[in-house]
């Protein structure tokens, strides 16, 4: 699906479509120009991450910065640089600055502009918070306190869950003292869910890439073009990083990358999906990010039930359980990719997108085949 963005851009080019800023006197981009701008954001972010990541890895190894050493909980067996978030951050930021300079964001009303700044600046702050932890581990309570502070700031400028959809009632406007904790729980929860799932080579980057593509599809369908532009850049940055992060990984994204991608996805789901004001809008983000959300929630509940800290690292995550079941590293990652894609296809279906049901059926068949193939290989591995 990501390559569909580039194909659309090529088609727009043949039709003579250009971004809004390139047209004389244009104020708001047309659909073809918007899609071309999204393709530019995707391609630029991908290429930038592909170019920057080896440089970050080389510097990290030479200087000994952000080196992740193996232990009994971790899967990798050699020292790895965990500063890949730097290249993701630089690649996505460069892509967004470029399309902004081209005028692709158009002229936004003040509230929408505040929302965009809330997501982007909040993501930058989360990146630096995570990056500081990559260099020197910070206390969990301090990280959580800063996370809540950043999420509160984003809420104050409009990145807020301000409505709820209740069965038989419809869309209900939330008062601020309900909107604030719900928004903080969502934004901080998504950030930590992405960080928690980052336990195998390529897992978090691939899940974020798939989630960003689905978010892009939904925001394009609902006409949220500014959110679509950011989603395209996020998809390019995450998927480009897989070139060096897929098993066997050459570099890890670290907390900086996980925090940055997590807040972007959480924020985009609020301003680009929830604010579309439909009765199913609140369910779509949960479907897009279902795998990391439910994995994190189940692990935290298990830790609390056994009297452990919810932030204490262990091997209770889904990917750890699949490894224990006998699946290979790559098989586990591919299974979770398929599960993420399947959940995302449900989001496409309930958003009302044409052929959304067809995507769900195809994703279900793909998930069933991959799960069966993984089970067959695990059984063969055990018997041998």
Short mmCIF file of C-alpha atoms in Angstrom, two decimals, residues 141 281 358:
data_model
loop_
_atom_site.label_atom_id
_atom_site.label_comp_id
_atom_site.label_asym_id
_atom_site.label_seq_id
_atom_site.Cartn_x
_atom_site.Cartn_y
_atom_site.Cartn_z
CA UNK A 141 8.13 8.31 37.31
CA UNK A 281 -14.77 7.82 14.63
CA UNK A 358 -13.01 -6.33 0.61
#
